[in-house]
Coordinates of C-alpha atoms in Angstrom, one line a residue:
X18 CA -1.0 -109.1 11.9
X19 CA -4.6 -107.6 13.1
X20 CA -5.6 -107.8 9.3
X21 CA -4.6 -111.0 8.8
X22 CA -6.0 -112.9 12.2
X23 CA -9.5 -110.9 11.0
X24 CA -9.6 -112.1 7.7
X25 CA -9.3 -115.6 8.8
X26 CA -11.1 -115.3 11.6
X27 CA -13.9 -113.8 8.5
X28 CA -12.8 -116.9 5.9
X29 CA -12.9 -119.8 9.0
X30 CA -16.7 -118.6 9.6
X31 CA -17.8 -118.6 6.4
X32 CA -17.0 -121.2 4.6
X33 CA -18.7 -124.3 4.3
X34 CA -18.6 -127.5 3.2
X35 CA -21.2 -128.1 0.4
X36 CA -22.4 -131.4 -1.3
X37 CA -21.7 -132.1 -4.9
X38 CA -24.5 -132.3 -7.1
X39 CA -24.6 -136.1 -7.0
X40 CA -23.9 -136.4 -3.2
X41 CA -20.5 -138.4 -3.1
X42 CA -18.2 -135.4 -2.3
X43 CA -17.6 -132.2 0.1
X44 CA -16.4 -129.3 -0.9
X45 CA -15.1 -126.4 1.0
X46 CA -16.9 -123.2 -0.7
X47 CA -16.1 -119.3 0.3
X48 CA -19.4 -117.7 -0.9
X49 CA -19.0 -114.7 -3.6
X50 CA -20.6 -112.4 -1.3
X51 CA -17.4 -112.7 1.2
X52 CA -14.7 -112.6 -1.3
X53 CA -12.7 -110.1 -0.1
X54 CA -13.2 -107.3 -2.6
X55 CA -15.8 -104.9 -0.8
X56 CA -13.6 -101.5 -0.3
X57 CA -12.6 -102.1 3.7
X58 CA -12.0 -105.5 2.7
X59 CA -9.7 -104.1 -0.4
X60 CA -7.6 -101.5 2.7
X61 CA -6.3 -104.9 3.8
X62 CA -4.1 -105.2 0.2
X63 CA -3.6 -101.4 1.0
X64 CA -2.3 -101.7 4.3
X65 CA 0.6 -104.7 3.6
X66 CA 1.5 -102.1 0.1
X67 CA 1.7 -99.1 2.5
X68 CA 3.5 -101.2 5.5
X69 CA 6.2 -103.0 3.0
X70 CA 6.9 -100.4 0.2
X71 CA 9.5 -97.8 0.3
X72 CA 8.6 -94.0 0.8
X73 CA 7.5 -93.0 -2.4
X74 CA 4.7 -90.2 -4.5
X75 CA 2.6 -93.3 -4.9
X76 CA 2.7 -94.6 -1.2
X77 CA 1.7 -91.2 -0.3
X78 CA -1.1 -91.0 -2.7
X79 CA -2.2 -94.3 -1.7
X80 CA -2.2 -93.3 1.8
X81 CA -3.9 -90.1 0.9
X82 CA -6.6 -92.1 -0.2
X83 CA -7.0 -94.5 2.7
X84 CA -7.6 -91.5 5.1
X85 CA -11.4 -90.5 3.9
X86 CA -11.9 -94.1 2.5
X87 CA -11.3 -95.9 6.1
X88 CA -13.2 -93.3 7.7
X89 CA -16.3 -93.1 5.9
X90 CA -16.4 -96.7 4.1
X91 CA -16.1 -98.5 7.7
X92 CA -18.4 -95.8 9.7
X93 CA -21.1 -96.5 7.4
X94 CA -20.0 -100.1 7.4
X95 CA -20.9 -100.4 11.4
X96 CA -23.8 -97.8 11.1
X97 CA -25.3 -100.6 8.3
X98 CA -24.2 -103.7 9.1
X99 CA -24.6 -106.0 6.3
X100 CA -24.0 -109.0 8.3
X101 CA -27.2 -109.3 9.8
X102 CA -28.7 -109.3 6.5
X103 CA -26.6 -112.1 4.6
X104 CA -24.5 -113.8 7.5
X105 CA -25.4 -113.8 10.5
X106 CA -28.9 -113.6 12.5
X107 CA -29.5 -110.6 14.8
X108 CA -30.0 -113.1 17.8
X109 CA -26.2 -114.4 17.2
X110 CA -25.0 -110.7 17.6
X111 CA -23.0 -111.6 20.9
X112 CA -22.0 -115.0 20.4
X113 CA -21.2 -115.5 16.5
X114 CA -17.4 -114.5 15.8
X115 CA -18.0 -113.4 12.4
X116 CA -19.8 -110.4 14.2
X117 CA -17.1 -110.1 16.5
X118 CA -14.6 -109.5 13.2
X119 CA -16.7 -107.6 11.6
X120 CA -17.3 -104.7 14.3
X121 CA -13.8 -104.8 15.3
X122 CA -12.3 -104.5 12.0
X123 CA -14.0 -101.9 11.1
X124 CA -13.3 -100.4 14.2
X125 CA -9.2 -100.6 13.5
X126 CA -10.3 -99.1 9.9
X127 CA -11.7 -96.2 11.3
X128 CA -8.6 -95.6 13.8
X129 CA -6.6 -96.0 11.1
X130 CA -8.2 -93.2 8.8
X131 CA -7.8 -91.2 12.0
X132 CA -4.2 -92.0 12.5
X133 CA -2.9 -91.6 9.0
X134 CA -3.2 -87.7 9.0
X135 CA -2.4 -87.1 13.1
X136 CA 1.0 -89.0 12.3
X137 CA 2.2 -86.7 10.2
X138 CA 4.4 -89.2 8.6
X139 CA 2.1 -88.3 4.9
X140 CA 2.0 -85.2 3.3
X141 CA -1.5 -85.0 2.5
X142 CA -2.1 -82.1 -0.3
X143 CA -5.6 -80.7 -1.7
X144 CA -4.8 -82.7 -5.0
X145 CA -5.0 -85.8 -3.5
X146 CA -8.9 -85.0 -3.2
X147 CA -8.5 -85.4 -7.0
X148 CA -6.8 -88.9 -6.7
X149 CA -9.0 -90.1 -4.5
X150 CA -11.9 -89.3 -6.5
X151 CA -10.8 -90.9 -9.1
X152 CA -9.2 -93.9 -7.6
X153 CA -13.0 -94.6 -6.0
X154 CA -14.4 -94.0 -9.2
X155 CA -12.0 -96.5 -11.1
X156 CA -12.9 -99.2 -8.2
X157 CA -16.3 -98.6 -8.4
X158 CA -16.5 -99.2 -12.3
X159 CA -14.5 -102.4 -11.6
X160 CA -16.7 -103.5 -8.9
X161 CA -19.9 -103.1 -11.5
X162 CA -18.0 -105.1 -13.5
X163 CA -17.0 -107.7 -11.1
X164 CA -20.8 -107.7 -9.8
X165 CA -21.7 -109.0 -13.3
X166 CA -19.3 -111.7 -13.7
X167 CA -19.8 -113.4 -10.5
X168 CA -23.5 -112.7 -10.6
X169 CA -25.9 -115.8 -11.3
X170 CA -28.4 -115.0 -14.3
X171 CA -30.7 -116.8 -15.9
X172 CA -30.8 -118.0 -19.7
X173 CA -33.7 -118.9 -22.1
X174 CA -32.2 -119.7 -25.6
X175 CA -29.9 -117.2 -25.2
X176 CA -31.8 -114.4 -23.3
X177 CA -31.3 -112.8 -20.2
X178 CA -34.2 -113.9 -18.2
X179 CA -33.4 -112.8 -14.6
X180 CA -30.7 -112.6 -12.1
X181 CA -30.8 -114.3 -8.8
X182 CA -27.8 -113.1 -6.8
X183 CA -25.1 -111.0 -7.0
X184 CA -22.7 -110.0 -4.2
X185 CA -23.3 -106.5 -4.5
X186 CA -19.6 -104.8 -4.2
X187 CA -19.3 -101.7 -3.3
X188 CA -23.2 -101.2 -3.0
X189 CA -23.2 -100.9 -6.9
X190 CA -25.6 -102.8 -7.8
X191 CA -28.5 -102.4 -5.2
X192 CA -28.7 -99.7 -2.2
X193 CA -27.4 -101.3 1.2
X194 CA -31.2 -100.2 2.6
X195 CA -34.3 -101.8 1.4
X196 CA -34.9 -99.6 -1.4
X197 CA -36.6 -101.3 -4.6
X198 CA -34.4 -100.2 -7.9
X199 CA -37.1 -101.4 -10.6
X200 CA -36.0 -99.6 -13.7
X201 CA -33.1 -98.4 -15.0
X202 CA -33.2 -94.4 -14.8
X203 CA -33.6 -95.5 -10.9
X204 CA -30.0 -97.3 -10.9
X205 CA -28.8 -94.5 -12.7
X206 CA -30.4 -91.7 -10.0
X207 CA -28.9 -94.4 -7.5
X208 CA -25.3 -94.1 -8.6
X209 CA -25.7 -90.5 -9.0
X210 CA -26.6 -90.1 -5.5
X211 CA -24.0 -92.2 -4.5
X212 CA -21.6 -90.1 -6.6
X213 CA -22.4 -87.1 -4.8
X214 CA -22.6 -88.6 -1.3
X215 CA -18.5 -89.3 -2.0
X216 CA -17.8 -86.3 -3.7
X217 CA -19.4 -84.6 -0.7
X218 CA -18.3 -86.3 2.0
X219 CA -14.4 -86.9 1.2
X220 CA -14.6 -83.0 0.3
X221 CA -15.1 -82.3 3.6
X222 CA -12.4 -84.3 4.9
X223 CA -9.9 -82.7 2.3
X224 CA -11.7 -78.8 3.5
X225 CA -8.9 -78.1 5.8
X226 CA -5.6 -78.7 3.5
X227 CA -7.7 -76.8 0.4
X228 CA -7.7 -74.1 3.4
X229 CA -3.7 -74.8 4.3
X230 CA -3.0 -74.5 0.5
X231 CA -4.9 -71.5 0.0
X232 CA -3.3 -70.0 2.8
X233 CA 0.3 -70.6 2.0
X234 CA -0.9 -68.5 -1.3
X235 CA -1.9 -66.0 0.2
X236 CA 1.2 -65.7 2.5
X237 CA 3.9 -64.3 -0.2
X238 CA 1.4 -61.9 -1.1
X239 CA 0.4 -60.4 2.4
X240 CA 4.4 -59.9 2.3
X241 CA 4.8 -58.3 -0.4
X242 CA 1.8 -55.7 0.7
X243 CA 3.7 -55.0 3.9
X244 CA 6.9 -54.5 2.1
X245 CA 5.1 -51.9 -0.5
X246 CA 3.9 -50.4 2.2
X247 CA 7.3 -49.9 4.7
X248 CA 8.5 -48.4 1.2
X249 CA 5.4 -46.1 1.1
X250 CA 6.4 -45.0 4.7
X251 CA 9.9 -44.6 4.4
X252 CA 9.3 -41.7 1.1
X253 CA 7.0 -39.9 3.3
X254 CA 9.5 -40.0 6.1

């Protein structure tokens, strides 16, 4: 219900109602950049699958992934608020209610990543660092994709000229900090440090069941020491 009152509370806010090129109509228009397919905005779809399916491998991996994802995607979300760059102006901070939704959804998103593993309703393993991984890295190369289509280039007899938006999903395309990305090798050190920063990151978040894992390996094999040695001691005996 919370997701769904803060997404239209986000879709009410932002659309408007543009002219037609020759004036005579109005139409209501949702602008690319607020299409709902950033990653907190994609937990929303994840949520209602999570809420409505039955127990199953894939609800559990899918849950294993939302943990680290909620966490870190709507922490760095607040901690860089892209709203104040595209949507709304600092000085509206208090009374605009597109800031309002934006703070506060993130701010469920991050209880939720919190909540997921402290339920103890998901059996979170060390391979699901290994979905997750590659689940982000699938939805990353979609969102490059997706960046392209609904970007708005520029044509001269057939040859990319220049691009002069793109809504920037998933930070793919340009750094969320004013960083200028001028050639190519630079996009590709960008991605790369972006790579790392998630490989990093939801590692740490995965440390502790690598350690329970490890652990429970180790167990069967501290037991059969003690055994070998009761034996020892009962032949001396």
């Amino acid at each position: 219900m919370i997701c769904v009152l803060s997404e239209l509370v986000k879709l009410f806010s932002t659309v408007k109602m543009v002219p037609s090129s020759d004036g005579t109509m109005m139409y209501p228009y949702l602008e690319q950049q607020h299409l709902p397919f950033h990653l907190c905005s994609l937990q929303i779809l994840f949520i209602f699958y999570a809420r409505f399916s039955k127990e199953s491998e894939r609800k559990e991996t899918l849950l294993a992934f939302m943990y680290p994802t909620c966490l870190l995607g709507a922490s760095f979300a607040i901690m860089l608020p892209s709203i104040f760059s595209k949507s709304v102006h600092i000085t509206e901070a208090f009374t605009h209610p597109l800031a309002y939704e934006f703070f506060l959804f993130h701010t469920m998103l991050i209880i939720l990543g919190i909540y997921i593993p402290m339920s103890e309703q998901v059996n979170i393993q060390a391979k699901h660092y290994f979905t997750t991984m590659g689940s982000l890295c699938v939805l990353g190369l979609a969102s490059f994709y997706l960046n392209s289509i609904l970007a708005s280039p520029t044509y001269e007899n057939g040859v990319l000229i220049s691009v002069d938006y793109t809504p920037n999903f998933f930070f793919t395309y340009i750094p969320p900090i004013p960083i200028a990305i001028t050639e190519l090798w630079q996009w590709g050190m960008y991605l790369g440090v972006l790579l790392m920063l998630a490989i990093i990151l939801i590692g740490i978040f995965y440390i502790p069941y690598f350690a329970r894992e490890r652990a429970c390996k180790k167990e069967p094999e501290l037991k059969n020491v003690r055994i070998k040695q009761m034996e020892w001691d009962g032949d001396i005996l």
